[in-house]
Coordinates of C-alpha atoms and ligand atoms in Angstrom, one line a residue:
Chain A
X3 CA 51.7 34.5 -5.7
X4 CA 54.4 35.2 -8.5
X5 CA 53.2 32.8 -11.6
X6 CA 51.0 31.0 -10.0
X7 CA 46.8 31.3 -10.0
X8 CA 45.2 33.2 -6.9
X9 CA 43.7 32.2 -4.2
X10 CA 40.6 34.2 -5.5
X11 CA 41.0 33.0 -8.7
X12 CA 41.4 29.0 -7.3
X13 CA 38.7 29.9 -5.3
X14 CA 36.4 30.6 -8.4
X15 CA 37.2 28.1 -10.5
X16 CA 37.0 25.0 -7.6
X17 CA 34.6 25.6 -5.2
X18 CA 31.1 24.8 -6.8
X19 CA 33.2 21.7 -8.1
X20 CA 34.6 20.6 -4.9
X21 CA 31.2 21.4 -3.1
X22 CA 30.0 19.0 -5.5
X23 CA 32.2 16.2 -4.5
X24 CA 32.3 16.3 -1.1
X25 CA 28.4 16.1 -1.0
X26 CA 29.0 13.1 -2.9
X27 CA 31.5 12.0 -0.9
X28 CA 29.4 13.1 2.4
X29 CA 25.5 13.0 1.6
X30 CA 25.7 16.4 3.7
X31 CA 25.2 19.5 2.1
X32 CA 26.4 21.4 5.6
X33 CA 29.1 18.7 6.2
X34 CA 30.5 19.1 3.0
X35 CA 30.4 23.3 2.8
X36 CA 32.3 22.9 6.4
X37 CA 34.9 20.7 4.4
X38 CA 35.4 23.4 1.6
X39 CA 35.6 25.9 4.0
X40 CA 38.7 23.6 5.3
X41 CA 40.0 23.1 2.3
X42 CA 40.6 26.6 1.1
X43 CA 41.9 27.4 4.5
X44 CA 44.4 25.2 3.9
X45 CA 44.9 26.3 0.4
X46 CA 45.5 29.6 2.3
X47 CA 48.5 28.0 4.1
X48 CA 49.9 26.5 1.5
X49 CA 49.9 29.6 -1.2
X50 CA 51.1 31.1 2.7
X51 CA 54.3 28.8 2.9
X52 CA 55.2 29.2 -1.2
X53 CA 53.8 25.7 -2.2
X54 CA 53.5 25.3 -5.7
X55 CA 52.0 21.6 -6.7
X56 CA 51.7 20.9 -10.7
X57 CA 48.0 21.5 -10.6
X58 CA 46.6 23.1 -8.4
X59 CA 42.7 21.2 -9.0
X60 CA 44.6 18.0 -8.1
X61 CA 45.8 19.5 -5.2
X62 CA 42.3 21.1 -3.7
X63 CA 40.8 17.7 -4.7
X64 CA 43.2 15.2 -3.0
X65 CA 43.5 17.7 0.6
X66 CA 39.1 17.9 -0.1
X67 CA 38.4 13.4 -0.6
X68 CA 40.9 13.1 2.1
X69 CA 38.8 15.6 4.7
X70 CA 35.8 14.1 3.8
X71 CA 37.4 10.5 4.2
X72 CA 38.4 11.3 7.8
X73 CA 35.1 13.2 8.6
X74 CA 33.7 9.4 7.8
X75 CA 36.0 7.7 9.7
X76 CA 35.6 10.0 13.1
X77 CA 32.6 7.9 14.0
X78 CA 29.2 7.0 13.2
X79 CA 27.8 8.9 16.3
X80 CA 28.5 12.3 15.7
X81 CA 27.6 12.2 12.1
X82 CA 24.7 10.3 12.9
X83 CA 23.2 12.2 15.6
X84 CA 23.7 15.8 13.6
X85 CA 21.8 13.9 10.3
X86 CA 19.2 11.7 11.3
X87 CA 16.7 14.6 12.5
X88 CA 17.5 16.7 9.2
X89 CA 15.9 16.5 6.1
X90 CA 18.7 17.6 3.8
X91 CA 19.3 16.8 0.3
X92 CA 18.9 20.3 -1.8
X93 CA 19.7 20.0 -5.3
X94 CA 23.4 19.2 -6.2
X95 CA 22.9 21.6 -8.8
X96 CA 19.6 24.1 -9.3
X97 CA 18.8 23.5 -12.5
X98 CA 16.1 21.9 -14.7
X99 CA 16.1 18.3 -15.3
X100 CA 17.6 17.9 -19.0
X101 CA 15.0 15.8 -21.3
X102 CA 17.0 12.9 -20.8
X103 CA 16.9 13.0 -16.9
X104 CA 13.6 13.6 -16.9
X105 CA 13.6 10.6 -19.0
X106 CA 15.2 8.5 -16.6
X107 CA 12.4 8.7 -14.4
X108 CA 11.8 9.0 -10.3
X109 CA 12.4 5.5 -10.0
X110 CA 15.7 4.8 -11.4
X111 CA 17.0 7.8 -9.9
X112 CA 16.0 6.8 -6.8
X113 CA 17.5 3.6 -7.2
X114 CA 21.1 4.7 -8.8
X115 CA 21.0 7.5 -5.5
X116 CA 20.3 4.3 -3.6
X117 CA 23.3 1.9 -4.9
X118 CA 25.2 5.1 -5.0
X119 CA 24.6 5.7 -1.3
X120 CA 25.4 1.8 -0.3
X121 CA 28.8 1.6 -1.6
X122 CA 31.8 1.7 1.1
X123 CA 33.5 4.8 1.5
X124 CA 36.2 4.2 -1.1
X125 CA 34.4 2.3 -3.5
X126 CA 32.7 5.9 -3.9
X127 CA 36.1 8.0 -3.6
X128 CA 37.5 5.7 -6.4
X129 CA 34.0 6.0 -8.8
X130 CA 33.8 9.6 -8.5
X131 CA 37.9 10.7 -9.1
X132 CA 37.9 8.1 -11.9
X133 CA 34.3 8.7 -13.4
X134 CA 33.2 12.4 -12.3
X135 CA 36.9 13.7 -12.2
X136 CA 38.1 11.7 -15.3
X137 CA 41.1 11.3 -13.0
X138 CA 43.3 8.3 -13.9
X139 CA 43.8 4.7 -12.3
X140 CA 47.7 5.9 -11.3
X141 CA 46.2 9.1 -9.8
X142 CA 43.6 8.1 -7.8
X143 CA 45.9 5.1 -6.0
X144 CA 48.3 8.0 -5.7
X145 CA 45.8 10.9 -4.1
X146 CA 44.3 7.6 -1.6
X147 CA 47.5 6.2 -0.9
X148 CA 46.2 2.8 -1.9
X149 CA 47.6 0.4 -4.4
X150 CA 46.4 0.9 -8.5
X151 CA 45.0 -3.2 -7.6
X152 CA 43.3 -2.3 -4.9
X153 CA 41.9 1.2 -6.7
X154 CA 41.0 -1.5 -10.3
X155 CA 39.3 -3.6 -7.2
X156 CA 37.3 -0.9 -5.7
X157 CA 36.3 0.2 -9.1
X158 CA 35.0 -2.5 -10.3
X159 CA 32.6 -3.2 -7.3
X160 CA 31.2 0.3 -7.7
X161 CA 30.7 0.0 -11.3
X162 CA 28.6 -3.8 -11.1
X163 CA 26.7 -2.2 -8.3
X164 CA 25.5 0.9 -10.2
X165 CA 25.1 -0.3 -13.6
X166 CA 22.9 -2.7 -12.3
X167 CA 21.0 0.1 -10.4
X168 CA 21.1 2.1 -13.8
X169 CA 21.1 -1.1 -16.2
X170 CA 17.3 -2.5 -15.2
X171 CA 15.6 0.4 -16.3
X172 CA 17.5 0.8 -19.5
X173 CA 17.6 -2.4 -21.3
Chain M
X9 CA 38.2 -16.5 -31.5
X10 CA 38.0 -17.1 -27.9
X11 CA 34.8 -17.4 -26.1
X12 CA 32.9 -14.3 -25.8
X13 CA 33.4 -12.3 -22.4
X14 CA 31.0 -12.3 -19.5
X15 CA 29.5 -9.3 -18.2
X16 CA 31.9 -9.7 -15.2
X17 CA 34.7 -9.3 -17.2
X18 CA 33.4 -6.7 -19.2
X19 CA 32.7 -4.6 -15.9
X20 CA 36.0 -5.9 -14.9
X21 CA 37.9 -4.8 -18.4
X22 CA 36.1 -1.3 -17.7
X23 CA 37.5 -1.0 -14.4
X24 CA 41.0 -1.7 -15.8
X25 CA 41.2 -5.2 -14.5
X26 CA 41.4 -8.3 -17.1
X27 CA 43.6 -9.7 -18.4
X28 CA 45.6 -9.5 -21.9
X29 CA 43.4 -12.3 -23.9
X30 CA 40.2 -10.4 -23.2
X31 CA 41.2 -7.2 -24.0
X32 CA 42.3 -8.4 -27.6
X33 CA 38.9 -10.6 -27.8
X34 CA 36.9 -7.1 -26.9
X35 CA 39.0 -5.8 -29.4
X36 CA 38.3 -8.1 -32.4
X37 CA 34.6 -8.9 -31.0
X38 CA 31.9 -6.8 -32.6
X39 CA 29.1 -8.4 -29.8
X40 CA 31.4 -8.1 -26.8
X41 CA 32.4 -4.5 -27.8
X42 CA 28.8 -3.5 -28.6
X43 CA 27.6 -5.0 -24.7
X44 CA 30.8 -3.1 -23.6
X45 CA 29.8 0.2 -25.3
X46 CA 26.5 -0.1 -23.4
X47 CA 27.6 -0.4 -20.2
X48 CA 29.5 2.7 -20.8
X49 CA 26.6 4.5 -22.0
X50 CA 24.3 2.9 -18.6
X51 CA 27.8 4.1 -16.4
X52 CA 28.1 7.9 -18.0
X53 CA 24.2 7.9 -17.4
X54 CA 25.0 6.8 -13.6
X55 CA 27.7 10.3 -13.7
X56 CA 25.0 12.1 -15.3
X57 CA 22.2 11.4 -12.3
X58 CA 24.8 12.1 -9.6
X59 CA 26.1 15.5 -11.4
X60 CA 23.1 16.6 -12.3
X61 CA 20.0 15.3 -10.3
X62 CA 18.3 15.9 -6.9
X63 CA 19.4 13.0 -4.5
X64 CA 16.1 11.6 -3.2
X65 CA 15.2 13.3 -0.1
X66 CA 15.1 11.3 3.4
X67 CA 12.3 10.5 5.1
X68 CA 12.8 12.6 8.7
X69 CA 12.9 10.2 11.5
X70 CA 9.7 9.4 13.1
X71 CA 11.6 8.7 16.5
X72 CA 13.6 11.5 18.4
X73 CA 17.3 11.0 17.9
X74 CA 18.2 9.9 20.9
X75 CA 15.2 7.3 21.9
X76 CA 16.7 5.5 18.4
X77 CA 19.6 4.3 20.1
X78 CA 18.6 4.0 23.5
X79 CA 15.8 1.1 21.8
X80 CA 18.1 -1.0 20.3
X81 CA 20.8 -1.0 23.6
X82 CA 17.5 -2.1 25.5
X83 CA 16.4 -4.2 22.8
X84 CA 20.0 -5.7 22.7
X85 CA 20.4 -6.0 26.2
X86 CA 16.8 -7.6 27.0
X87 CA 18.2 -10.2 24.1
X88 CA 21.3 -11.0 25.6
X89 CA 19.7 -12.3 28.9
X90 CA 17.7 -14.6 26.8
X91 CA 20.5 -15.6 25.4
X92 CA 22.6 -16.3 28.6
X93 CA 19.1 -17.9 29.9
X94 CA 19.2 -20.4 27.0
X95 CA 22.6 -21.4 26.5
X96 CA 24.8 -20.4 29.5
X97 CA 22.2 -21.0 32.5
X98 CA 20.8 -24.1 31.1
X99 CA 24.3 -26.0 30.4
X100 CA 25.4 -25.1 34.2
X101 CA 22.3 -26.3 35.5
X102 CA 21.4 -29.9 35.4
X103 CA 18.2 -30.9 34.5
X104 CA 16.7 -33.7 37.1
X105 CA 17.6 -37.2 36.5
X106 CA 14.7 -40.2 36.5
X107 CA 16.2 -40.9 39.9
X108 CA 15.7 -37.8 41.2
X109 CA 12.7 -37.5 40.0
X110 CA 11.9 -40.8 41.7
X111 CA 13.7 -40.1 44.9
X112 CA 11.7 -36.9 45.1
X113 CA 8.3 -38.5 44.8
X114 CA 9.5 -41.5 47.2
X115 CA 9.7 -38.4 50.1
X116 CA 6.9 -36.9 48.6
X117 CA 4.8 -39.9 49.3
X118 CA 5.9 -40.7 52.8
X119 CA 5.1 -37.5 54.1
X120 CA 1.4 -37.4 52.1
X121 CA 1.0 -41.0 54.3
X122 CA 2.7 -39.7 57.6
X123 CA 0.6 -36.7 57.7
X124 CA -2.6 -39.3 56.6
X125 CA -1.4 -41.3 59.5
X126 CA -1.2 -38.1 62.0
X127 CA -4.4 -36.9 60.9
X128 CA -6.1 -40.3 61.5
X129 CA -4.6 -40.1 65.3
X130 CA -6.1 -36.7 66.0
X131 CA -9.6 -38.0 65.3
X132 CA -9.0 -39.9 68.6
X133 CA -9.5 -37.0 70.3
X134 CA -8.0 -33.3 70.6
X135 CA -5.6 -32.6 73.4
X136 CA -5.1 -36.1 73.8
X137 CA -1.5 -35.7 74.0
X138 CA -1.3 -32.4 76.3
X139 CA -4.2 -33.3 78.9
X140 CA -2.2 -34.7 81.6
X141 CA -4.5 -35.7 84.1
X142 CA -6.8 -37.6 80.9
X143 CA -6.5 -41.0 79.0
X144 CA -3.3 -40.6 77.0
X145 CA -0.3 -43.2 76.6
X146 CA 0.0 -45.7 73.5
X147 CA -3.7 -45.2 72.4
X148 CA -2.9 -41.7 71.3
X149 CA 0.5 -42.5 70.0
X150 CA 0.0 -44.2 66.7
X151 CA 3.4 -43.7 65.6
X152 CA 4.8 -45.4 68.7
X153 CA 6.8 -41.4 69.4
X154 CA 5.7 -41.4 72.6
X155 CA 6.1 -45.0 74.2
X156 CA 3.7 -47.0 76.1
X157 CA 5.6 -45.5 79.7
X158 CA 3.0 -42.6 80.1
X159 CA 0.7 -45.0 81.1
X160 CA 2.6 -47.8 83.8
X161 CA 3.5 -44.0 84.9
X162 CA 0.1 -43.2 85.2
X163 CA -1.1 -46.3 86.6
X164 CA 1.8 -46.1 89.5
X165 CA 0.4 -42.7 89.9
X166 CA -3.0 -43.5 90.9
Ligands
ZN224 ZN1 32.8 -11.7 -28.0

């Protein structure tokens, strides 16, 4: 690739992040290392056929949210049928708990995993682009094809539902 | 100064909803920034569990897979004849009027005395129908089936 990063080096700088994600997005660590997989493969295409978006994050993260958004649509039966018998749920990251975690205590965490878990599909693609990513209103309604008022709308049901999971145990 | 904000609105402004007025109240507000400012901190906590803590594990299923939804089809299906039992069988079928009830007893009665009255005629004697060559005729006819012509016959007969 003339100018642009390589696939090695995209590959380096993304994939913990966007294996991150998509077990947020999925709650399935195999699900979502089968996504990444896809994702890079396409990125392999893409460098392939000379593409050259603005940035190239942005790019690997709208092709991974949407994966992982059709994976949830293809039906509750497959995905349900490969999860229910597995007890899954590694750490997101192997590390210690920071003081304040471990502050936080078993309970809350529970609970903010909990109203995390309950939200709809893109209540939780909106929180985590706008609030994990730091990606803006205009880019996430642009990434989901959805309207900025329908994004502010999704938003702003995520956010009462975990801040009252994470409020309680706070105040 | 307007009224201050609810927390709706404030979860609203941070979403980028609201409207103009409440963004330049949140602006001038000390209190409304200050609950604002906290449910910032309680949200970048919420980031700061799902980047950096274990999801809770799942319990494994006690049931096999598969016997999970074949339960709740049965369970389903086992409620949907209840359901057609209660509402759908019931309205088709009419429950018995007073006179039908009435009408019904009416028969039930006559047969309970006919079959008094054809039990009281066999105590006159068994066979005293079929034994042609013995005392028959209206004696053994109670109900008047028979006719009183068995006997002229039999006394023409002799
Ligand atoms: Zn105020």
């Amino acid at each position: 690739m003339e100018g642009g990063p390589s696939y090695d080096d995209l590959f380096d700088a993304h994939a913990r992040r966007l294996q991150r994600l998509c077990r947020l997005l999925l709650s399935d660590r195999e699900e979502a290392e089968e996504v990444v997989q896809e994702v890079f493969l396409k990125l392999h295409k893409a460098q392939d056929q000379g593409a050259a978006p603005t940035s190239w994050g942005a790019w690997l993260t709208r092709v991974a949210v949407n994966l992982c958004h059709d994976r949830r649509r293809a039906g509750w039966w497959p995905r349900w049928r490969f999860r229910t018998d597995r007890i899954e749920d590694v750490g997101l990251v192997a590390r210690e708990p920071n003081p304040e975690e471990a502050a936080i205590g078993e309970e809350t965490l529970r609970r903010i995993w909990t109203a995390f878990r309950r939200l709809s599909d893109r209540q939780r693609e909106v929180f985590v682009l706008r609030h994990l990513e730091g990606w803006t209103t205009e880019e996430v309604a642009t990434a989901l094809g959805l309207r900025t008022g329908s994004v502010k709308s999704h938003l702003f049901r995520a956010v009462r539902e975990l801040r009252a999971a994470a409020g309680r145990s706070f105040r | 100064m307007s009224r201050c904000l609810s927390e709706r609105t404030l979860v609203r402004l941070i979403a980028g909803n609201g409207r103009e007025n409440q963004r330049a109240h949140l602006a001038a507000c000390d209190r409304c920034d200050a609950r604002y400012r906290a449910i910032g901190r309680d949200l970048d906590r919420v980031t700061d569990v799902l980047l950096h803590t274990e999801p809770p594990r799942r319990s494994p299923s006690l049931l096999p897979r598969y016997w999970v939804p074949v339960t709740a089809a049965a369970v389903a299906g086992i409620a949907l004849l209840v359901w057609v039992e209660i509402t759908v069988w019931r309205a088709v079928t009419p429950a018995p009027s007073e006179e039908v009830t009435a009408f019904l007893s009416d028969i039930s009665a006559t047969m309970f005395s006919a079959r008094d009255a054809l039990a009281a005629g066999d105590d006159s004697g068994p066979g005293a129908l079929s034994d042609g060559g013995g005392a028959g005729g209206c004696s053994s006819d109670p109900l008047g089936i028979l006719g009183c012509e068995s006997d002229t016959a039999n006394e023409q007969a002799r």
